[in-house]
PDB file of C-alpha atoms in Angstrom:
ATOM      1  CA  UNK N  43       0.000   0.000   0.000  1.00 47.00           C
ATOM      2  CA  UNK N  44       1.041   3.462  -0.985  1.00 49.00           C
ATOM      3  CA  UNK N  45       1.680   5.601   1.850  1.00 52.00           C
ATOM      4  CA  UNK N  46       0.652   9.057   0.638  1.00 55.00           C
ATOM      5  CA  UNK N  47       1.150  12.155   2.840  1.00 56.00           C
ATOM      6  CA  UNK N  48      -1.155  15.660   2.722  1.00 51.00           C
ATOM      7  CA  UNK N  49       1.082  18.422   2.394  1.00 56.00           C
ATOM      8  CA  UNK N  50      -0.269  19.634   5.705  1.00 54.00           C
ATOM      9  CA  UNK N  51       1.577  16.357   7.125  1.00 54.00           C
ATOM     10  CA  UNK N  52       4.917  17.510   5.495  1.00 63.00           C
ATOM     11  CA  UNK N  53       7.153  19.698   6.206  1.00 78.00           C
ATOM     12  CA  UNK N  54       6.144  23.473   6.187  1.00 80.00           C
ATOM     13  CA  UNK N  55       7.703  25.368   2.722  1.00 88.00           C
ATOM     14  CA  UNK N  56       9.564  28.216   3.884  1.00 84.00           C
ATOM     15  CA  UNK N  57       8.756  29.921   0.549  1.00 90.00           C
ATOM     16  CA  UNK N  58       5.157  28.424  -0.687  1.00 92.00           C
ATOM     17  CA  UNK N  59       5.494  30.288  -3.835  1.00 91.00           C
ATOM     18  CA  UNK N  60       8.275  27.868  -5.452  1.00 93.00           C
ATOM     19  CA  UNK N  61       6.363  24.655  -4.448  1.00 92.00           C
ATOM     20  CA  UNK N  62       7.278  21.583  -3.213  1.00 93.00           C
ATOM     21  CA  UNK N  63       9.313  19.922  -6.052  1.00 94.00           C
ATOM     22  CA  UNK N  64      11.723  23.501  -5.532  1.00 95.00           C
ATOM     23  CA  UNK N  65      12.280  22.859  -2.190  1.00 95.00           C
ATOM     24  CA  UNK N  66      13.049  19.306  -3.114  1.00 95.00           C
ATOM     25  CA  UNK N  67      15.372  19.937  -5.626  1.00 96.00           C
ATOM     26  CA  UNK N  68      17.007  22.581  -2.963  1.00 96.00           C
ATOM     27  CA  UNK N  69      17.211  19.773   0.119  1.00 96.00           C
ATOM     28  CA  UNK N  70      19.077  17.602  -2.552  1.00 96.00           C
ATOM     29  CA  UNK N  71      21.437  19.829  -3.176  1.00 97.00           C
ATOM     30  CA  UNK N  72      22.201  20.339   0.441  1.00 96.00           C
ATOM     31  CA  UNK N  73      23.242  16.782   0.745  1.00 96.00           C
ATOM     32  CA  UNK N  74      25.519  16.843  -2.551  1.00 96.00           C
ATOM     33  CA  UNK N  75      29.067  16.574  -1.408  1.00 95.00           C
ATOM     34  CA  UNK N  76      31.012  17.449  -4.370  1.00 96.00           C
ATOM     35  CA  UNK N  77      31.490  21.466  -4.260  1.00 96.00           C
ATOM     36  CA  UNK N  78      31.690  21.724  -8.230  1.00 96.00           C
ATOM     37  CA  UNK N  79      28.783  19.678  -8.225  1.00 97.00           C
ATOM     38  CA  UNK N  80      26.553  20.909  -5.665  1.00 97.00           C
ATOM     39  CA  UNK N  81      27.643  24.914  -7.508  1.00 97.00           C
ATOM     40  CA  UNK N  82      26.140  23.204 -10.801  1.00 97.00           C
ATOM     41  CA  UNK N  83      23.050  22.342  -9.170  1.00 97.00           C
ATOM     42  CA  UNK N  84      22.444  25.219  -7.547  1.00 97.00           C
ATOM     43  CA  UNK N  85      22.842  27.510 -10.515  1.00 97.00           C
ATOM     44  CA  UNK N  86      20.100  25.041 -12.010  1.00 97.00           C
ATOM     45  CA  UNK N  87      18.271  25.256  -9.762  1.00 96.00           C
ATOM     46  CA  UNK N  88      17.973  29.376  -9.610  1.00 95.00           C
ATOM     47  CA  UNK N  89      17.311  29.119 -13.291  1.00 95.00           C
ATOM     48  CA  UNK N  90      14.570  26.608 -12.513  1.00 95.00           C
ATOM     49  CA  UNK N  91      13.101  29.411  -9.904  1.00 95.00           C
ATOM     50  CA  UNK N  92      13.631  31.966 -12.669  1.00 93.00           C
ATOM     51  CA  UNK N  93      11.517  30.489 -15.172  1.00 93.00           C
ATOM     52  CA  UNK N  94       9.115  30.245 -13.158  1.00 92.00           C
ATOM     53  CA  UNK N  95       8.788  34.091 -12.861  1.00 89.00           C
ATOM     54  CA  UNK N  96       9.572  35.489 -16.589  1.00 86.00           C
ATOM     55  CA  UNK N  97       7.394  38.358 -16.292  1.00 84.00           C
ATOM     56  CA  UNK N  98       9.667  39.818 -13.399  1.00 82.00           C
ATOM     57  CA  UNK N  99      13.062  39.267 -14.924  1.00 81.00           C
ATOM     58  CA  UNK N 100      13.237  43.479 -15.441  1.00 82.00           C
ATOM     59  CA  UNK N 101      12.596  43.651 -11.715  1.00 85.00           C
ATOM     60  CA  UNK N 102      16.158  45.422 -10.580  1.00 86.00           C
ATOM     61  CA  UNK N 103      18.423  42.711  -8.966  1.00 89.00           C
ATOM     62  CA  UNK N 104      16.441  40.021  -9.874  1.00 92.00           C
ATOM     63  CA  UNK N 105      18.818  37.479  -9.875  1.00 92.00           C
ATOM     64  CA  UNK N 106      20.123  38.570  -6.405  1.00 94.00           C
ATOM     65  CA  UNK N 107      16.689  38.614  -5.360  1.00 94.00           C
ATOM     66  CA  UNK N 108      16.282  34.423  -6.377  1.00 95.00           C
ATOM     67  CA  UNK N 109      19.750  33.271  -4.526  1.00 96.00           C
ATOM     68  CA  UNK N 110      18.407  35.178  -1.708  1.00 95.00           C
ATOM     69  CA  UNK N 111      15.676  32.799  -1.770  1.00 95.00           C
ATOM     70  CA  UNK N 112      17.874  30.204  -1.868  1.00 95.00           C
ATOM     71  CA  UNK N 113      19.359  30.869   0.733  1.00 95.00           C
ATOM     72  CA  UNK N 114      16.038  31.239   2.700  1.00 94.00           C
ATOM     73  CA  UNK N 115      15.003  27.690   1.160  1.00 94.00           C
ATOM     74  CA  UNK N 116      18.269  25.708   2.424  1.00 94.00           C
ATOM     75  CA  UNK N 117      17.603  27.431   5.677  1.00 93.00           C
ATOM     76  CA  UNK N 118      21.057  28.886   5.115  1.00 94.00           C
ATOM     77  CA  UNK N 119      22.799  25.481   5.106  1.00 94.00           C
ATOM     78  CA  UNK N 120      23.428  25.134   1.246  1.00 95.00           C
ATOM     79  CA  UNK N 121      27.008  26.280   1.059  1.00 95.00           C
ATOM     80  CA  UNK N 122      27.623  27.009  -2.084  1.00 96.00           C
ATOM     81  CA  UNK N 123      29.788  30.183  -4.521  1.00 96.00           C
ATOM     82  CA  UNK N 124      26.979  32.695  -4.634  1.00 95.00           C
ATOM     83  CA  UNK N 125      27.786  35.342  -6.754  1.00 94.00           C
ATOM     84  CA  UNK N 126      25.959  38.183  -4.269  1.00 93.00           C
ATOM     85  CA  UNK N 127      26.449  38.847  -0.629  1.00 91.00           C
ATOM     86  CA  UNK N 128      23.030  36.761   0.140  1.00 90.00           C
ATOM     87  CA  UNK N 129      20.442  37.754   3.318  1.00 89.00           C
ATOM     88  CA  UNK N 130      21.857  36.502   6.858  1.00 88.00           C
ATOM     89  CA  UNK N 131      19.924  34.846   8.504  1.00 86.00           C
ATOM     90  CA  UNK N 132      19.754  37.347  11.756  1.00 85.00           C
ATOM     91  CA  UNK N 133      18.354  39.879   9.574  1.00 83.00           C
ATOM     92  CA  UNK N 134      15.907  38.303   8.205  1.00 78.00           C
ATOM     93  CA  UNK N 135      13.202  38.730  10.578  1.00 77.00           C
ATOM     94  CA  UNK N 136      14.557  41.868  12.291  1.00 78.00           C
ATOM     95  CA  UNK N 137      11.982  44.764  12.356  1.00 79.00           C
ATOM     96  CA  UNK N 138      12.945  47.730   9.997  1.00 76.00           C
ATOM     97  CA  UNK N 139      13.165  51.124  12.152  1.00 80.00           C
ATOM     98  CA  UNK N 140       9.403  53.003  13.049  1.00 80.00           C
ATOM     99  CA  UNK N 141       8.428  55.890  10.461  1.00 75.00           C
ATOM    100  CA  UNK N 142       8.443  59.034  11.958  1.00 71.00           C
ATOM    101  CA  UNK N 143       4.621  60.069  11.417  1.00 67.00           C
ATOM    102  CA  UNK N 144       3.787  64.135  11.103  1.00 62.00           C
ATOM    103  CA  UNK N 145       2.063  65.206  14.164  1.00 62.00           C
ATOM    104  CA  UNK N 146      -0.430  67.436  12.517  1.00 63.00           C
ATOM    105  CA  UNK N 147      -2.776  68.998  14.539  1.00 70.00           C
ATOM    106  CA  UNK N 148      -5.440  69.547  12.069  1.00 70.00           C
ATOM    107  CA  UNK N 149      -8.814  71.666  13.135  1.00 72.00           C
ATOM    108  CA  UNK N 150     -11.151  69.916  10.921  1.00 77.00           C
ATOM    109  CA  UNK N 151     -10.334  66.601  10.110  1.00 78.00           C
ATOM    110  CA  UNK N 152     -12.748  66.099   6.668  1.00 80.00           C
ATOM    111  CA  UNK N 153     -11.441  69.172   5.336  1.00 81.00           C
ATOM    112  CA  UNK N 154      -7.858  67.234   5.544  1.00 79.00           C
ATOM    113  CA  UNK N 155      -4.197  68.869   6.027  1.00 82.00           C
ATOM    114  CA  UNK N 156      -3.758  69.518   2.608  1.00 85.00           C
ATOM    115  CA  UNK N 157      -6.246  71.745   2.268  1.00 86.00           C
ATOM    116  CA  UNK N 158      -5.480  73.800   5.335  1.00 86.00           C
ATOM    117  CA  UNK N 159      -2.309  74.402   3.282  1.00 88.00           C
ATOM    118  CA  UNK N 160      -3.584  75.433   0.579  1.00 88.00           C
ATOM    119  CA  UNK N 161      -5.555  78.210   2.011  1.00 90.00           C
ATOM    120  CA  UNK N 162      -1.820  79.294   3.545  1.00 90.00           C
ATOM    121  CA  UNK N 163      -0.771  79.821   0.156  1.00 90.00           C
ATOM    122  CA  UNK N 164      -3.656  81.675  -0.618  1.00 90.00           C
ATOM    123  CA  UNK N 165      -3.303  84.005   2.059  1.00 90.00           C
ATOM    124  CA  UNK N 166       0.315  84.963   0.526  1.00 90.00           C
ATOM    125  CA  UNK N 167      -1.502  86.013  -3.191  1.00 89.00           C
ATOM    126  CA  UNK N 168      -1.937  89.621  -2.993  1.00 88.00           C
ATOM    127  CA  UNK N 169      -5.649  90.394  -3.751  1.00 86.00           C
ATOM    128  CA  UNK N 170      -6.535  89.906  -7.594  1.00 88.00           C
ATOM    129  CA  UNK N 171      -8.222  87.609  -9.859  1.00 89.00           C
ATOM    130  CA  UNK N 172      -6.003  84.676  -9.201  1.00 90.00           C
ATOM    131  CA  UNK N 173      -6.078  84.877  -5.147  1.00 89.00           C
ATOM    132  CA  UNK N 174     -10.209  85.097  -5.946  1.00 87.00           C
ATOM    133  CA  UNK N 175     -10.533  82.484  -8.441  1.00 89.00           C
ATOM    134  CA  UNK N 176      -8.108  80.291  -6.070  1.00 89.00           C
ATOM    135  CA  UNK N 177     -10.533  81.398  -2.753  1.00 89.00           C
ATOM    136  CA  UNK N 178     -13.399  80.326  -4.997  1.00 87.00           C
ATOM    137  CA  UNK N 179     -12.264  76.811  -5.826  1.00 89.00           C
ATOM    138  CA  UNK N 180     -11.469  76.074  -1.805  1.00 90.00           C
ATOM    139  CA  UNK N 181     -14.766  77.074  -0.763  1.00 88.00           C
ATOM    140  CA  UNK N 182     -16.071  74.633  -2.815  1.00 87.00           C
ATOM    141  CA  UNK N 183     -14.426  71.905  -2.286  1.00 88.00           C
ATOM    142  CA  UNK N 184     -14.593  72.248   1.336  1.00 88.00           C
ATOM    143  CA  UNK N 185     -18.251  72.108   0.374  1.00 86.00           C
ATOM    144  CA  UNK N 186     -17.327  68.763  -1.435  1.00 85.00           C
ATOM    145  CA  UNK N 187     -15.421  67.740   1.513  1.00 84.00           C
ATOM    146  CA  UNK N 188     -17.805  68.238   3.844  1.00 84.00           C
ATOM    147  CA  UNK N 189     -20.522  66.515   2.207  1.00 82.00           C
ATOM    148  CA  UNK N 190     -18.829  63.247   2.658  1.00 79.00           C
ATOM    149  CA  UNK N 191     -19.035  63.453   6.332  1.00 76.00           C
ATOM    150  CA  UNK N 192     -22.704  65.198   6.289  1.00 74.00           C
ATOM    151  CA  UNK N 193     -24.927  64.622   3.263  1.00 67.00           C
ATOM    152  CA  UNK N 194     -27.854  65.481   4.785  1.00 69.00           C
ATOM    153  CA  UNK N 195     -26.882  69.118   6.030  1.00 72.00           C
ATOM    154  CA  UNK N 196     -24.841  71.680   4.257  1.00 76.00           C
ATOM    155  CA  UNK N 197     -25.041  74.877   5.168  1.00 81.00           C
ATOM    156  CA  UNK N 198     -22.969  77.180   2.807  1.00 84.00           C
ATOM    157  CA  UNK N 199     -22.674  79.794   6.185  1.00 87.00           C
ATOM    158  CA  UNK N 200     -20.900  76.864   8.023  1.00 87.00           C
ATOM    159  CA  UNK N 201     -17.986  76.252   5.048  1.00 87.00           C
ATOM    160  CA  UNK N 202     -17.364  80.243   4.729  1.00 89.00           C
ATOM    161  CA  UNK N 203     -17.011  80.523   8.615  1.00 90.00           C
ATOM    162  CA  UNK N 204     -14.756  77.599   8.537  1.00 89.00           C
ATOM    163  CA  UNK N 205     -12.885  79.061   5.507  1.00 89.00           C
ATOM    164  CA  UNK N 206     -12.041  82.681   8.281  1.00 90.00           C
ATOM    165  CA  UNK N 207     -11.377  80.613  10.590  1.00 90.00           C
ATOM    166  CA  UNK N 208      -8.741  78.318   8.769  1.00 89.00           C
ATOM    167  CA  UNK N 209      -7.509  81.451   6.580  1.00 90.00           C
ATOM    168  CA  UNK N 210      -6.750  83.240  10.083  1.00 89.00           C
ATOM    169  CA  UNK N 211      -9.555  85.520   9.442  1.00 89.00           C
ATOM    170  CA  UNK N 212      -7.773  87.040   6.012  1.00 89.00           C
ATOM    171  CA  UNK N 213     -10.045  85.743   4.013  1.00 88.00           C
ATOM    172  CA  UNK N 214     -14.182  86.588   4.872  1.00 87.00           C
ATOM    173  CA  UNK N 215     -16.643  85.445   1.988  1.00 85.00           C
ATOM    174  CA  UNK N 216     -20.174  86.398   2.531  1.00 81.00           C
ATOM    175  CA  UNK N 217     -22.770  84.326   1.345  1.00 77.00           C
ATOM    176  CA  UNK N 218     -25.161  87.245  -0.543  1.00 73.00           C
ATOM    177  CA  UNK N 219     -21.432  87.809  -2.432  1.00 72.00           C
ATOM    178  CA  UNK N 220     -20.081  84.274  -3.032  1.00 75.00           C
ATOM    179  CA  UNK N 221     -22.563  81.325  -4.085  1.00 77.00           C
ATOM    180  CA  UNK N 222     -21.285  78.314  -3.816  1.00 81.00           C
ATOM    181  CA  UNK N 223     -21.739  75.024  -6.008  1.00 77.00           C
ATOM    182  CA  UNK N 224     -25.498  73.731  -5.553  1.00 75.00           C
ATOM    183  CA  UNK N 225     -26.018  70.247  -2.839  1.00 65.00           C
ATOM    184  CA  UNK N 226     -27.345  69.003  -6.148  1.00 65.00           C
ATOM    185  CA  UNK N 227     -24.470  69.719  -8.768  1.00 60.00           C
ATOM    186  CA  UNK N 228     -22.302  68.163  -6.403  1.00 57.00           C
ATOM    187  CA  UNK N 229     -24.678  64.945  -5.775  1.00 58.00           C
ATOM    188  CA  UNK N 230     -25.398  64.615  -9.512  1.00 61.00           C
ATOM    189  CA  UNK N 231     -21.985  65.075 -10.526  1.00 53.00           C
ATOM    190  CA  UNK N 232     -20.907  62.288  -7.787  1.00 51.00           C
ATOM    191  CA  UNK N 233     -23.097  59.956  -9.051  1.00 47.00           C
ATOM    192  CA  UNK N 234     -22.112  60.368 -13.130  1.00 53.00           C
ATOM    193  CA  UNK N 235     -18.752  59.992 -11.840  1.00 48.00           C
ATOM    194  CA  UNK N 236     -19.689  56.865 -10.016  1.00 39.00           C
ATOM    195  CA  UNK N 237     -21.647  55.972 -13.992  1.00 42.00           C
ATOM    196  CA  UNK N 238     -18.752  56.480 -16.096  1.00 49.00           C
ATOM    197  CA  UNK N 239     -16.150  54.202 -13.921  1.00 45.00           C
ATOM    198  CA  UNK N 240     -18.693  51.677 -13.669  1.00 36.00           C
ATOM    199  CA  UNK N 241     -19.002  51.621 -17.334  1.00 44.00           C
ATOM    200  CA  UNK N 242     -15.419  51.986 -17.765  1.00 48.00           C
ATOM    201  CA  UNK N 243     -14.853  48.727 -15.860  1.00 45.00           C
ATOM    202  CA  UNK N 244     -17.275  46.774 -17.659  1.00 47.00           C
ATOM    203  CA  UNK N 245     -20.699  47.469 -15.905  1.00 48.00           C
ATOM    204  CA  UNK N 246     -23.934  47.749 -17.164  1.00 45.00           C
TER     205      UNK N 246
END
């Protein structure tokens, strides 16, 4: 009788993406004791793991990248002549240093940091036709902005007071004197969006 083993019975692939007959071939050469050999079989074998991938043989350092993984597959143990200074083994699980994240205290977190610094720069325009046409298209997209966190209620008062407040007070819209895009435009022009992707990707 035929003693057949699931591969959840077997030994656990330290790369699952070369398979089982790779990490075969890679155990066998472990045990070859010839050194010319054992060099010939590894080189087969990274071409072996390189066919396997042909659509990322333009990846930089490709090749370095595969006896890396040999490496990783022997569990380090498969001395052989690589031609690159392979990953150690005590690196190979070490954490890579935290991010420094910005602390950015913003005031109004839907209208997002970015647009807090664009109304900076639009407090340095001197007063004109750009500085206005600039003032115009923040107000309404803080309208925009907003109505992602409220659809219900959008009161065009509420985005020009936040607009003072974020500008520092130097710039004060009124509301008889600036009319901002309609709840509807912006609703309408959300959901043709939300049409011409869909159709773009196939839909119906």
């Amino acid at each position: 009788m035929i003693d057949i083993k699931y591969n959840t019975e077997k030994e656990r692939l330290l790369l699952p993406d070369y398979g089982r007959n790779i990490q075969n071939m890679v155990d066998h050469c472990i045990t070859i004791e010839d050194r010319k050999e054992r060099n010939r079989c590894a080189n087969t074998i990274i071409n072996i793991m390189g066919n396997m991938f042909p659509h990322l043989r333009d990846v930089n350092d490709f090749k370095h990248i595969l006896w890396d993984h040999l490496a990783i597959m022997s569990d380090f143990k498969l001395d052989v002549d690589y031609p690159y200074d392979t990953v150690k083994k005590e690196d190979l699980h070490k954490r890579p240093p935290r991010l420094a994240y910005g602390n950015y205290n913003i005031a109004y977190r839907h209208y997002g940091k970015m647009l807090e610094q664009m109304i900076a720069k639009a407090n340095e325009l001197e007063a004109g036709e750009e500085r206005k046409q600039l003032v115009g298209l923040l107000a309404n997209h803080m309208k925009k902005s907003f109505m992602i966190w409220n659809k219900d209620t959008v009161d065009d008062r509420k985005i020009l007071k936040d607009l003072y407040e974020l500008s520092d007070g130097k710039i004060n819209l009124h509301e008889d004197s600036c009319k901002l895009v309609d709840k509807k435009d912006i609703q309408s022009h959300s959901a043709n969006s939300f049409k011409k992707q869909f159709v773009r990707k196939g839909g119906r």
